[in-house]
Each structure stands twice: as C-alpha cells, then as structure tokens.
Short mmCIF file of C-alpha atoms and ligand atoms in Angstrom, two decimals:
data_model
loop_
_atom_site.label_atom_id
_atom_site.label_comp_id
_atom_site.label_asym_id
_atom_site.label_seq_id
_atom_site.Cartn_x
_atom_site.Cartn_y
_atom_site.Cartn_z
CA UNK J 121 -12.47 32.27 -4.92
CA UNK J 122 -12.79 33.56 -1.66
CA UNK J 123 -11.12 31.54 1.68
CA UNK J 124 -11.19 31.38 5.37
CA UNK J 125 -7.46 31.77 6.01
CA UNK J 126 -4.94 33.79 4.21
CA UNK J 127 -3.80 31.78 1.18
CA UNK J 128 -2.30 32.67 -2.27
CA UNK J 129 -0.58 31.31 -5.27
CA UNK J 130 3.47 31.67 -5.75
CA UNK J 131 5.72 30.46 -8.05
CA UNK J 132 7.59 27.46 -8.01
CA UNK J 133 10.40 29.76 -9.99
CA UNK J 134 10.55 33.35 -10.33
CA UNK J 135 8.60 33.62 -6.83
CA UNK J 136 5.78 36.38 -7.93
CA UNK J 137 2.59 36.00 -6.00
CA UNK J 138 -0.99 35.96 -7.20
CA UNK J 139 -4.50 35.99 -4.94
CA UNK J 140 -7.54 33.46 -5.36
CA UNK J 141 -9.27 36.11 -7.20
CA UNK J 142 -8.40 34.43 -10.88
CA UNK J 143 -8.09 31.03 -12.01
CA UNK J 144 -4.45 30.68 -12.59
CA UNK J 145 -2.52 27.62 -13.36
CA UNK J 146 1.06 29.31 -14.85
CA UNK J 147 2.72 32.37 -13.67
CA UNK J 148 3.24 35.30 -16.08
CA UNK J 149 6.64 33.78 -16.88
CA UNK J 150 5.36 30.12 -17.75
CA UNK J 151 5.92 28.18 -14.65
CA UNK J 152 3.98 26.53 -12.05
CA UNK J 153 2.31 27.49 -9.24
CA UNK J 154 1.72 26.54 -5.38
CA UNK J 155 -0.95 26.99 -2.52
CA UNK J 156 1.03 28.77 0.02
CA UNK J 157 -0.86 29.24 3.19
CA UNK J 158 -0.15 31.78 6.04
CA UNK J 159 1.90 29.02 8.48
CA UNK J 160 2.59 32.17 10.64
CA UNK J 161 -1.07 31.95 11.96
CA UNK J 162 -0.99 28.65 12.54
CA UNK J 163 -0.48 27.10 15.87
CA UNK J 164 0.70 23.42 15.05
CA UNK J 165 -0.33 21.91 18.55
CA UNK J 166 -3.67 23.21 18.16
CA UNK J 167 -4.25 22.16 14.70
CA UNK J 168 -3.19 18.82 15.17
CA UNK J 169 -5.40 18.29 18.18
CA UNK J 170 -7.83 19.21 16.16
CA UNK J 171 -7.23 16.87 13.72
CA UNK J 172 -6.96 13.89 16.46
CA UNK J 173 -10.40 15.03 18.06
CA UNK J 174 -11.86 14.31 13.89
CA UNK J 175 -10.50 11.12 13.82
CA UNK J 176 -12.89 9.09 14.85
CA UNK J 177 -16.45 11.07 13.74
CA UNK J 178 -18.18 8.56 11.83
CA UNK J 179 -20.28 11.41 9.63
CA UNK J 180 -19.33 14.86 8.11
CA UNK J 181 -17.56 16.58 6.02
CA UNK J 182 -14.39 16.02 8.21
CA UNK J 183 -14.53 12.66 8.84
CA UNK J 184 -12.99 12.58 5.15
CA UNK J 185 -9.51 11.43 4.99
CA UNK J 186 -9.21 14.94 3.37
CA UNK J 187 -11.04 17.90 5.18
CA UNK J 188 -9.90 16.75 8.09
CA UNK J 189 -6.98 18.23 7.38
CA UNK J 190 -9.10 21.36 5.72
CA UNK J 191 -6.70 24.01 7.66
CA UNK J 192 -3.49 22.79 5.84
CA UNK J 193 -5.59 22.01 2.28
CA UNK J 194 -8.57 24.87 1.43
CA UNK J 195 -9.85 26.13 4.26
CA UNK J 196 -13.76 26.50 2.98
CA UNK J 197 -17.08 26.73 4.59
CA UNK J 198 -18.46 22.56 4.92
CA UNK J 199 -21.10 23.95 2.37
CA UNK J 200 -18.80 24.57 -0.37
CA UNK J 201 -16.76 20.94 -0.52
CA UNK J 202 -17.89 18.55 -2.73
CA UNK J 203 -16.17 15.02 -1.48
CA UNK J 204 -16.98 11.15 -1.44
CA UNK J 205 -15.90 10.75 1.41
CA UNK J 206 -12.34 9.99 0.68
CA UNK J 207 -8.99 8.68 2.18
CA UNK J 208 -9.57 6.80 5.34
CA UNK J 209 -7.47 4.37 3.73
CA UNK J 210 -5.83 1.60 5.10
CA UNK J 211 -2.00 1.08 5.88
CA UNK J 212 -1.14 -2.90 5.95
CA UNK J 213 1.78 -4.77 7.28
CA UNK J 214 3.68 -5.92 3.74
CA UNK J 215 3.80 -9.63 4.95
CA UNK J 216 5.47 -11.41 1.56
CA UNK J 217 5.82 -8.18 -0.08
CA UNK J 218 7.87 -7.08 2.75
CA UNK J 219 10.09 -9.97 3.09
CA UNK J 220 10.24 -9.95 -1.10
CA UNK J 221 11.94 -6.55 -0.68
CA UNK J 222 14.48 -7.32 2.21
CA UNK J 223 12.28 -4.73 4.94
CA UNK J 224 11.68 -5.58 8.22
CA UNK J 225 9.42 -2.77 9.03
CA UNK J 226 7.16 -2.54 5.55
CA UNK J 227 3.91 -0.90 5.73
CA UNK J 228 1.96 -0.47 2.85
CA UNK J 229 -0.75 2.77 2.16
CA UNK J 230 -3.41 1.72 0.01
CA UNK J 231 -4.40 4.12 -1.73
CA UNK J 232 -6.62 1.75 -4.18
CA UNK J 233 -8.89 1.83 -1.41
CA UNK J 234 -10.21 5.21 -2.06
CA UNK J 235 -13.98 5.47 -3.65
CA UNK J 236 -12.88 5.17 -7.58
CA UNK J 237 -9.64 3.13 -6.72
CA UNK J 238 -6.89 5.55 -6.67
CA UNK J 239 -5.02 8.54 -5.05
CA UNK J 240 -6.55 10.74 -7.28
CA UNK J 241 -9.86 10.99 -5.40
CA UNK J 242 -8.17 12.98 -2.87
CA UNK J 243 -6.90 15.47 -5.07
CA UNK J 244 -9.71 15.46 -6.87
CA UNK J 245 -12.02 16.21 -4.23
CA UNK J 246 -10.01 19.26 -3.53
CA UNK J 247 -10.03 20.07 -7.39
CA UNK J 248 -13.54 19.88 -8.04
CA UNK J 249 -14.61 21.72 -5.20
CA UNK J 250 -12.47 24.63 -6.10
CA UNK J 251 -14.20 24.35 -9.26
CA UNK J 252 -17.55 25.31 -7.85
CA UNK J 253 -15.47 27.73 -5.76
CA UNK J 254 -14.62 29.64 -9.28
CA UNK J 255 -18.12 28.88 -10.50
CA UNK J 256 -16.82 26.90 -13.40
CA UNK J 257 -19.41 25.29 -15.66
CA UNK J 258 -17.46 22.28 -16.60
CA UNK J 259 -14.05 20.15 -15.81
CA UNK J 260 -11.51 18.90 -18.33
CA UNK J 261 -8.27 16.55 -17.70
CA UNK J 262 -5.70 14.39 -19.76
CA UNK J 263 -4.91 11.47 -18.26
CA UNK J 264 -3.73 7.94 -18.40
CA UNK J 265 -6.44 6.88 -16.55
CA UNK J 266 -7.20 7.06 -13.15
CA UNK J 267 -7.46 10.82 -13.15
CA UNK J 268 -10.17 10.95 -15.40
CA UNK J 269 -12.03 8.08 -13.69
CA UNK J 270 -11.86 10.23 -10.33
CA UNK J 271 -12.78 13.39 -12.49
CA UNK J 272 -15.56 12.15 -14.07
CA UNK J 273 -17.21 10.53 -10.51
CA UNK J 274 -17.01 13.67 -8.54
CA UNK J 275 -18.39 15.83 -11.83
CA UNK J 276 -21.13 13.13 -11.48
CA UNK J 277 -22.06 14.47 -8.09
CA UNK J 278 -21.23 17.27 -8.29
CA UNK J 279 -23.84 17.77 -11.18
CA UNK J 280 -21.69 19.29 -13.81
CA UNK J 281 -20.38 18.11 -16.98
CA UNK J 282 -16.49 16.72 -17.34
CA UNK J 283 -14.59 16.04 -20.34
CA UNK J 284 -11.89 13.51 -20.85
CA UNK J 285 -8.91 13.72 -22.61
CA UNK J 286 -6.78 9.80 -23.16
CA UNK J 287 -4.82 8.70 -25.50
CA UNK J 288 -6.49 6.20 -28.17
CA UNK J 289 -6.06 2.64 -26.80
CA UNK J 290 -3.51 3.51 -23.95
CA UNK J 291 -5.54 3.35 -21.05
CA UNK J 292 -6.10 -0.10 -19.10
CA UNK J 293 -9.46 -1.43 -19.32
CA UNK J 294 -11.26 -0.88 -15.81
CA UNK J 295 -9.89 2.77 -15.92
CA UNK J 296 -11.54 3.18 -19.38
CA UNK J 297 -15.10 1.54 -18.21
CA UNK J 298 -14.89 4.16 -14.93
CA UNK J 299 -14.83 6.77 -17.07
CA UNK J 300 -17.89 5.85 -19.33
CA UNK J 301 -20.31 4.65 -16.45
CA UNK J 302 -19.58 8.01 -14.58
CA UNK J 303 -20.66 10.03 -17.67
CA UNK J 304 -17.58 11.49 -18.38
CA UNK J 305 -17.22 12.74 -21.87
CA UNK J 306 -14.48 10.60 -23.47
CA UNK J 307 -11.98 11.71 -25.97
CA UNK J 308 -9.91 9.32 -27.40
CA UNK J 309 -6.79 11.46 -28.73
CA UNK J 310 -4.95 9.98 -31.41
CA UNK J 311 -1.63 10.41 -29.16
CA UNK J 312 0.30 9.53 -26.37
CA UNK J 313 -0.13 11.06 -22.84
CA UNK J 314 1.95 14.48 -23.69
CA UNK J 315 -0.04 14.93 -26.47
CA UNK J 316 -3.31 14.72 -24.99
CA UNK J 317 -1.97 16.92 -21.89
CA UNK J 318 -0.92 19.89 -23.98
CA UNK J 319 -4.17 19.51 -26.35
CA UNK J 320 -6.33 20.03 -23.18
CA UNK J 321 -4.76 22.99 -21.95
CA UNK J 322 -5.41 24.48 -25.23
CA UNK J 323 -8.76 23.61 -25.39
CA UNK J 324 -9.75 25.08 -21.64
CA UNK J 325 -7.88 28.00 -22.36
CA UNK J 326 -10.01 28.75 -25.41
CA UNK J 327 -13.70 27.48 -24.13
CA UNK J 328 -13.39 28.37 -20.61
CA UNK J 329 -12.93 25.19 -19.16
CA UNK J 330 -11.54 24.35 -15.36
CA UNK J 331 -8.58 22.37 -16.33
CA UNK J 332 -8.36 19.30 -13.66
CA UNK J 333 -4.83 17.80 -13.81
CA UNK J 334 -2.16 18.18 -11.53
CA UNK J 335 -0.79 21.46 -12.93
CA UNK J 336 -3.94 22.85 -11.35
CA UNK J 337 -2.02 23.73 -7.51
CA UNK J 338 -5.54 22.87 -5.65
CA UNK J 339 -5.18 19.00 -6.73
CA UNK J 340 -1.62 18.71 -4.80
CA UNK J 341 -3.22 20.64 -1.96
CA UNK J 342 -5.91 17.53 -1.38
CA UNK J 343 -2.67 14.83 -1.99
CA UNK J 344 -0.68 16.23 0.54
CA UNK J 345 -3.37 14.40 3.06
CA UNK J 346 -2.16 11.01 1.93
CA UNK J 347 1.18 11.37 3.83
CA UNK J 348 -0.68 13.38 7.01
CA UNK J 349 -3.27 10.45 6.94
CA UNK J 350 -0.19 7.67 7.51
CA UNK J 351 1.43 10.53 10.01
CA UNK J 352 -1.74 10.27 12.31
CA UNK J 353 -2.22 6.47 11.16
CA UNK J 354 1.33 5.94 12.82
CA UNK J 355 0.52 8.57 16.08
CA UNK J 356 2.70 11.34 14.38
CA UNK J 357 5.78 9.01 14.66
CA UNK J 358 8.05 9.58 11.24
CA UNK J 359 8.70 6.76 9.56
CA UNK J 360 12.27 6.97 7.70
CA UNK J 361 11.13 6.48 4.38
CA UNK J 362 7.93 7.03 1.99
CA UNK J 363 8.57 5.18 -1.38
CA UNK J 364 6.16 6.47 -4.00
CA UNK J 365 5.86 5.76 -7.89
CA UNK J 366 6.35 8.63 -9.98
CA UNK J 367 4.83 9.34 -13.54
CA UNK J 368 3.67 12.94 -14.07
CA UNK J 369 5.40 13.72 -10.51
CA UNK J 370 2.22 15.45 -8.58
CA UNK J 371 1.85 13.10 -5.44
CA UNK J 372 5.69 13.03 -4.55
CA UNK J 373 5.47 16.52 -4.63
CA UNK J 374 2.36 16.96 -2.82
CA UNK J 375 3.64 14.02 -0.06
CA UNK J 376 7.08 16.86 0.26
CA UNK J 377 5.57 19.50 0.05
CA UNK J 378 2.72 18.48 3.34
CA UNK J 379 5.83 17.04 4.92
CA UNK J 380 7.50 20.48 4.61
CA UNK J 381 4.32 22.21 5.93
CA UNK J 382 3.98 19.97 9.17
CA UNK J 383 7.86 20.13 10.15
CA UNK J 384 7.75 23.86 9.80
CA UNK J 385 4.08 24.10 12.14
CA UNK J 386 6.48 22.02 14.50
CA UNK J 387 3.82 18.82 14.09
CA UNK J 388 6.83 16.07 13.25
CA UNK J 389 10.33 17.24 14.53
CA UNK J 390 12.34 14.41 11.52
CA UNK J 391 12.27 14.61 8.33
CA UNK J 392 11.51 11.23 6.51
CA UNK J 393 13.67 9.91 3.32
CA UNK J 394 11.44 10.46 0.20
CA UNK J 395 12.01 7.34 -2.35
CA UNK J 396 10.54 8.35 -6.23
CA UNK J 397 10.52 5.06 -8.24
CA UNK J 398 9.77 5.52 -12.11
CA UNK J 399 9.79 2.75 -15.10
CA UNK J 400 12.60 2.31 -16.38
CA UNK J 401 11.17 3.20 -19.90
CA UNK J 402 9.67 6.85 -18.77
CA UNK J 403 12.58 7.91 -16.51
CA UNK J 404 13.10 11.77 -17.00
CA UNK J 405 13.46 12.37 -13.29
CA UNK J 406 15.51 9.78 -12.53
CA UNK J 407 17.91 10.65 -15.65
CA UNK J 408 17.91 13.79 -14.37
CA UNK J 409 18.35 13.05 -10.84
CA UNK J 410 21.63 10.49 -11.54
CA UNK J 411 23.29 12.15 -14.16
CA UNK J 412 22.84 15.75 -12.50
CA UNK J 413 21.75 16.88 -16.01
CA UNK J 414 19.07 19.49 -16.93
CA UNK J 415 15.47 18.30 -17.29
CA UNK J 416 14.83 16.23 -20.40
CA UNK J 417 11.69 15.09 -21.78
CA UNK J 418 11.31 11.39 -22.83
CA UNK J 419 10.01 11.25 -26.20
CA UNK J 420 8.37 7.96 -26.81
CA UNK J 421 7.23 6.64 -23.26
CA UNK J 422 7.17 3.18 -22.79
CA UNK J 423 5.63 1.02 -19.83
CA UNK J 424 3.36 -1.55 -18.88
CA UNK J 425 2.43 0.71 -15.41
CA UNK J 426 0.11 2.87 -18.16
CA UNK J 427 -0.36 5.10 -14.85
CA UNK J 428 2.91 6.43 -15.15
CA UNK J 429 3.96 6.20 -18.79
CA UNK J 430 4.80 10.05 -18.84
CA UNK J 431 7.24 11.41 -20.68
CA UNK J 432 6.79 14.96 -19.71
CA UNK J 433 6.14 15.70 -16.56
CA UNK J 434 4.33 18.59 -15.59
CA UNK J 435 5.58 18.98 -11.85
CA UNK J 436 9.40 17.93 -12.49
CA UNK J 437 10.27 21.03 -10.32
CA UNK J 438 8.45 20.50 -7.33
CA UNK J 439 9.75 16.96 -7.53
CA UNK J 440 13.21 18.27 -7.24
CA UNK J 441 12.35 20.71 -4.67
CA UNK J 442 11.00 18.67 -2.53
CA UNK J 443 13.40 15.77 -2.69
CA UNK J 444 16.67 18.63 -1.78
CA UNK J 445 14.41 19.13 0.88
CA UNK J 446 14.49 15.60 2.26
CA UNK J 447 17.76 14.48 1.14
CA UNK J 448 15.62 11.75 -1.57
CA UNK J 449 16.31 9.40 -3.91
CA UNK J 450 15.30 8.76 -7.24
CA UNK J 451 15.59 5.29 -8.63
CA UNK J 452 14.19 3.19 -11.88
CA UNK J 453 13.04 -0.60 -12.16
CA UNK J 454 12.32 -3.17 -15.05
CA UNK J 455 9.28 -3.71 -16.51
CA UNK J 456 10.15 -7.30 -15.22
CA UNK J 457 10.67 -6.14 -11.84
CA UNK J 458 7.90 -4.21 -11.41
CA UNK J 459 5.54 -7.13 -12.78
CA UNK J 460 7.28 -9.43 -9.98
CA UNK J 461 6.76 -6.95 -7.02
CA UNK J 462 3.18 -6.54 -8.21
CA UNK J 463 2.55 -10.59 -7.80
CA UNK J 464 4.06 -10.21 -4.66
CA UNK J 465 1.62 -7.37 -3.54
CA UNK J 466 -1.00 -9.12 -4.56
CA UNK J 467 0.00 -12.89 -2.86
CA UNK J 468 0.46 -11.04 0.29
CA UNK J 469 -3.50 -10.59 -0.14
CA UNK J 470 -3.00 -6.85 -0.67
CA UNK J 471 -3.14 -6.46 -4.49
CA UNK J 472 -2.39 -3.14 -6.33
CA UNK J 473 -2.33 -2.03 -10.08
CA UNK J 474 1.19 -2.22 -11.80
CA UNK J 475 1.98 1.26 -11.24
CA UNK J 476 1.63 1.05 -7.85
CA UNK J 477 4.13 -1.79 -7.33
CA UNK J 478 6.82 0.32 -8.62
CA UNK J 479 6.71 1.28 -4.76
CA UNK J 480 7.77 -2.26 -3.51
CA UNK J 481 9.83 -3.31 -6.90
CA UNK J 482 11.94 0.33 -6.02
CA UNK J 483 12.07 -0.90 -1.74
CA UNK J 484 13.57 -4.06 -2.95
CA UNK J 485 16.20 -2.12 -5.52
CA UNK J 486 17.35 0.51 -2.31
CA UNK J 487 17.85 -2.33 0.14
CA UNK J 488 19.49 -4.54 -2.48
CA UNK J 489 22.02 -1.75 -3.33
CA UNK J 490 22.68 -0.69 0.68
CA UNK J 491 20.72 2.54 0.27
CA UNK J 492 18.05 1.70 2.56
CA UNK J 493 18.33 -0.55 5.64
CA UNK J 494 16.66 -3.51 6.39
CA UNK J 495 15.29 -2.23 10.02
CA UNK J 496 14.45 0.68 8.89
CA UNK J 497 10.71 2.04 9.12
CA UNK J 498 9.28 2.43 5.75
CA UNK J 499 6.10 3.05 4.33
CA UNK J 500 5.17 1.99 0.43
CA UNK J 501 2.57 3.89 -1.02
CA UNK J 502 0.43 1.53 -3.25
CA UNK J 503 -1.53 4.15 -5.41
CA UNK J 504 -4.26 2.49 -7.51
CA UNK J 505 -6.30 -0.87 -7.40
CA UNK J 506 -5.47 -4.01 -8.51
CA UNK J 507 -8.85 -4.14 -10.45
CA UNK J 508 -7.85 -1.15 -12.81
CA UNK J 509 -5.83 -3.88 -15.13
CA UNK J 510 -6.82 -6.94 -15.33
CA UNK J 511 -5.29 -7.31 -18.73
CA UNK J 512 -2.22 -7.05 -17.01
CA UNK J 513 -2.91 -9.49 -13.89
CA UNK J 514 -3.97 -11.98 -16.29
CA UNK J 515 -1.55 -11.75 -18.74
CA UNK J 516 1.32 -11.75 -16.01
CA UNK J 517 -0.19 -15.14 -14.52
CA UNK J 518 -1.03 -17.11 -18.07
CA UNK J 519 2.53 -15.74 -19.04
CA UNK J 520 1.63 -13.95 -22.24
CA UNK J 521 3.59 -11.16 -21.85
CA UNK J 522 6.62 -12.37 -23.42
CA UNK J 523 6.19 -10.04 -26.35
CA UNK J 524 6.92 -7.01 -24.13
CA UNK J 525 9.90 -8.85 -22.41
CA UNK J 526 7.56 -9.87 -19.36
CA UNK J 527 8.12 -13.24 -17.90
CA UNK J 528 5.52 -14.79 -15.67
CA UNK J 529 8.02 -15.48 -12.93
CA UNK J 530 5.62 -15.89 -9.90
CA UNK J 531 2.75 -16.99 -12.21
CA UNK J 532 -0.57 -18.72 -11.08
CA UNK J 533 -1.63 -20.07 -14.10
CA UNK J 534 -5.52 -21.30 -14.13
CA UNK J 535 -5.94 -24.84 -15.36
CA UNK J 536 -7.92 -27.04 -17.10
CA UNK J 537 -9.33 -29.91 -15.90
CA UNK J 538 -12.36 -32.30 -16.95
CA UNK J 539 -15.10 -32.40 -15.51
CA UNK J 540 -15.11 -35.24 -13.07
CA UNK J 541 -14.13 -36.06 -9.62
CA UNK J 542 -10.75 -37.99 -10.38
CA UNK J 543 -8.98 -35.42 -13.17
CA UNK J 544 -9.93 -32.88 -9.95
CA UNK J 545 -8.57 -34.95 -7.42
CA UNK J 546 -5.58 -36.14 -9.21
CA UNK J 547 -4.66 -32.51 -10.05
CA UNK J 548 -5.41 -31.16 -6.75
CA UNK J 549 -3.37 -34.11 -4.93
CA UNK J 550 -0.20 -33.27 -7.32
CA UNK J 551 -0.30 -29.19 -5.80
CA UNK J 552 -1.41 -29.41 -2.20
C1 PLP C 8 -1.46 9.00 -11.27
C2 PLP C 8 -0.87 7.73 -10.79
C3 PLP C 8 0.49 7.60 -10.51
C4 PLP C 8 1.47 8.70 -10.75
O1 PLP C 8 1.31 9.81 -9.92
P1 PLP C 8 1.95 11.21 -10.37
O2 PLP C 8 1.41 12.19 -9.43
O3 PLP C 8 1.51 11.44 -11.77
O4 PLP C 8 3.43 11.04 -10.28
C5 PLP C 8 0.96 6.41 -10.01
N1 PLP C 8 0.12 5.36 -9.82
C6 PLP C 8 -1.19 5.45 -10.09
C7 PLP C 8 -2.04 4.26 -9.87
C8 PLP C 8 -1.73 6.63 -10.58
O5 PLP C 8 -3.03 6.69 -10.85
ZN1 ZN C 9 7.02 32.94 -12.27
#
C-alpha cells in the first residue's frame, strides 16, 4: 500500500519495523503490530487548525468523524477511502446516569450513534479501505457481533464479498440480523469467541483473505478518532477521565494510543486518566492488572455484555502500554451491576447495549471506592446501541433473568390491562 506521509508498522515487543509494502498483521517473532507515523513532520498547531476549519463542512470525505483526522489515521488520496460517513457522534450530559454513578461532570460519547450502531464503524472504515489499498478480493472477521455487522455494511459498499466468523448462538439478535441483511457471509462456529478468532486467522492465512479484526493495526488507527472527536467536541480541553468497556481490548488501546499521539504533536498539554471496565466473568486484564501477574487467558468466558465476552484478548499489550502511559485503572463489575447502569442509561433517554454500560456501572464502582472524584470531568464512552439486544432490555424489565443471577432492579415491566376505559384508568390513576 502506498501513503502520503511516512508511515510504517513496528512492534508492540521486540520493536523491528516493517513498510506498507506487505500485508502484515504479526511480526516475525509473533507479536503485534502498530501504525507509527512520522510525528517529526508534523506541526501540531497546523494540523489541528486544520481539523477545526473541517468541522463544520456538511459534505466530503472529511466531514467524517474519521478522515477528518486523515493526517493522524491513513493519510490517502479522498479517492481511495471507502466510509459511511462515520463518527460525528454525539456526547450527552449523563442526567440520571450521572447522578446514578456519584459524577458531577458526566458526559457520555455515543458511539451507538454511528451508521451500523457501534464503534466499530470507525475502525472499520479505516480497515476496509486499506483493504482496497492492498487490493484484497475479500474481508474476513470473528466477532461477537458488532464487528461483523460493521464489516459486512462497508463490504456492501464497498462491492466486495465479506465473510463472518461467530460463535453458534452467542451473538445478540439485532447484531445477528445486521449481518444477514448486509450480505455478509455467516459462519456459525461451533465455539466460543477464541475459537472462532483463531479459526479465522487460519483460514485468511491459507485463502488469501484480508483479515478484519482488531489485530489488523489499520482498525485501531480509525478508533483512535473516537477520543480526538470528544477532544474537539470539548474545544481541546482534557477531560480527567475516559471510562471505556473492555473485551478484546482494541478501542482502549486505540483511545491511548491517539491520546499519546496528540500530547506528543503538543495538541493537549494533560494527560487524561484512562478507566478499562471488563465483566466480571471475562476479566483477564483486570486479573492481570490487580494481581500484577503475567497475562492469563480466561478459559470459559462468561457475560451477558456478549460484546465483550472475550477470554483472550488479542491487544492485551497495547492495553497495558497505554494505561502505564496514563497512570489507568482497570476495574470489573457484576453482571447485576452492569444490567442496573444499563437501565439507568437508558431512563436518562440515552440508551446503550449492555456492553456499553460497563462504562457507567465501572464510573459508579471508582467514585464509590474514592478512586475517582465526584467533580471531576469525565467522559463515558457508550460503545454500541441499545437496539443490538433487545433480548436483554426485555428480559431485564419483565425480570426473567433470574436464571443468570440478573435481578430486574429498576424494571419497567409492561402490563396487562383489558380493554376498556376503566381497567385503563384505574391502572393509570394507581402509577401517575
Ligand atoms: C467491540 C465492542 C466492545 C469491546 O471493544 P474492544 O475493542 O474489543 O475492547 C465493547 N462494546 C461494544 C458494544 C463493542 O461492540
Ligand atoms: Zn517483534
């Protein structure tokens, strides 16, 4: 692939260096790989003027919530990216979900609000156009979900086949549907997550096959714009804290790793707080990160947030990394409290998928246990939509999740009434 600024591939351990020329997603020793671009030639005050003067086209390539940050992501000709106009998202004010978790100052990224209803679009963007970049004939991911929903709508466009790899009857429903409509071709791997993941690499090794999950370095490129987005959202001002769920640990990485990139170009001058909440039951990093013990895998992965029911996360490295970097935190919730901070999301008016409420669940957990203050500024990232799961939603409010120890604390059960004006009335006059 061929670039308009000097960028290569290093990495993440033995710190050997490879061009664009190849597709490459593991160095000769085994390990993972970054984008590095040439910082040196980079004049931050002029790039992020440039990036302010974007902000408000309403047409283009750049106005995406993505390539307008093309400089610090893949610096390609407008011709070459293939994008749905992603990011632009919004960043709310908490309201209940904010006072739920103790937070004064709670803002709330949604990135549900991209075009297939999560983050992944953005990386995905990046991904598939770097695809075309290689001249691959066709895409391939594992995924729990959402990634293969976002795969399979930009293969759609651009014009190419992509092939899916999920694990039989682990995947919520409206991720599942996304994935069909959008033409993806769906394999339904009689496995969990880790299976599925190490199948596919197999399989694009073999038949040639651009493999789209986060291991592929151009994905965490396009995710970095998430935390640049709430950067310009806020007029460059730093908030404290970014809390972010963490399952196969790309976006956290991706968030640091940006962060890293801007405070070096001399864009921000303070380092924010990086928060990475996981489930309880798929906790590697956060077993890791507590005990100060070496990396180990979780075998049997366990969660209702399907999005991040990982047990072996690719980018547990760049997690770390980044988190040194900005003196994080690591921390786990319940399935019960993550069901809670999800009804809470979604009575503010916001709404979210589970996974995504691990963000507010893990604000509440910091602030309850003195690690994060209640004035201080923090932003939640909320990273898929509340539509993905409505098994879950629904299930949460009729309260029939007790099998998987779920109660339906904040439930709003539906309920039946005849039909006739005094059963309504007399019901109605009993709530209000
Ligand atoms: C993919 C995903 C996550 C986890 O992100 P990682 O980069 O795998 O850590 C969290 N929430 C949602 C909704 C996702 O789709
Ligand atoms: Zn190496």
């Amino acid at each position: 692939m061929r670039v308009n600024t000097e960028t290569h591939l290093e990495c993440v351990s033995c710190g050997a260096t490879y061009d664009l020329s190849e597709i490459m997603y593991n160095c000769k020793c085994g390990d993972i790989l970054d984008v590095k671009h040439d910082l040196d030639s980079i004049d931050g005050e002029v790039l992020k003027k440039k990036w302010d003067d974007r902000w408000g086209l309403k047409r283009g390539v750049v106005s995406s919530g993505v390539w307008r940050y093309k400089e610090l992501i893949l610096n390609t000709d407008d011709k070459n990216i293939i994008t749905k106009q992603e990011g632009n998202t919004r960043l709310y004010p908490a309201g209940k979900a904010g006072e739920y978790a103790g937070l004064n100052n709670f803002l709330l990224k949604h990135e549900g609000e991209n075009p297939s209803g999560s983050f992944k679009d953005r990386g995905m963007t990046c991904g598939i156009t770097a695809a075309g970049l290689y001249n691959a004939k066709v895409v391939a991911c594992a995924s729990t979900g959402n990634t293969s929903a976002s795969m399979a709508a930009y293969a759609a466009v651009w014009g190419k086949p992509s092939v899916i790899f999920i694990p039989a009857g682990k995947i919520a429903y409206g991720k599942l549907a996304q994935a069909l409509a959008y033409g993806g071709i769906t394999l339904q791997i009689d496995g969990n997550f880790d299976d599925a993941m190490t199948l596919v690499q197999e399989v694009c090794a073999e038949m040639n096959i651009y493999l789209l999950n986060s291991i592929n370095p151009f994905r965490i490129e396009g995710q970095k714009a998430i935390g640049f987005e709430v950067l310009q959202q806020l007029d460059w001002e730093v908030p404290d804290w970014f809390i972010i769920p963490g399952g196969n640990l790309g976006n956290n990485s991706a968030l640091t790793k940006g962060l890293q990139e801007l405070y070096q170009l001399g864009i921000i001058s303070k380092i924010p707080r990086v928060a990475v909440i996981q489930a309880e039951g798929a906790n590697p990093l956060y077993t890791m990160w507590k005990n100060g013990t070496d990396f180990e895998a979780v075998k049997d992965p366990e969660t209702i947030a399907t999005a991040i029911k990982i047990g072996n996360p690719v980018s547990w490295k760049k997690s770390i990394r980044g988190l040194e970097w900005c003196n994080g935190v690591v921390e786990e919730v319940t399935e019960q409290e993550i069901m809670d901070a999800k009804a809470m999301v979604d009575r503010a008016g916001i709404g979210a998928e589970p996974a995504s409420c691990c963000s507010v669940a893990g604000a509440k957990k910091l602030v309850d246990s003195g690690v994060i203050h209640p004035d201080e500024k923090v932003v939640g990232i909320l990273t898929g939509n509340i539509l993905k799961d409505p098994d879950a939603v629904v299930g949460y409010h009729k309260d029939t999740l007790q099998e998987m120890g779920i109660n339906g604390t904040y439930a709003n059960s539906p309920v039946s009434v005849k039909s006739d004006m005094q059963s309504v009335k007399n019901i109605l006059d009993s709530i209000i």
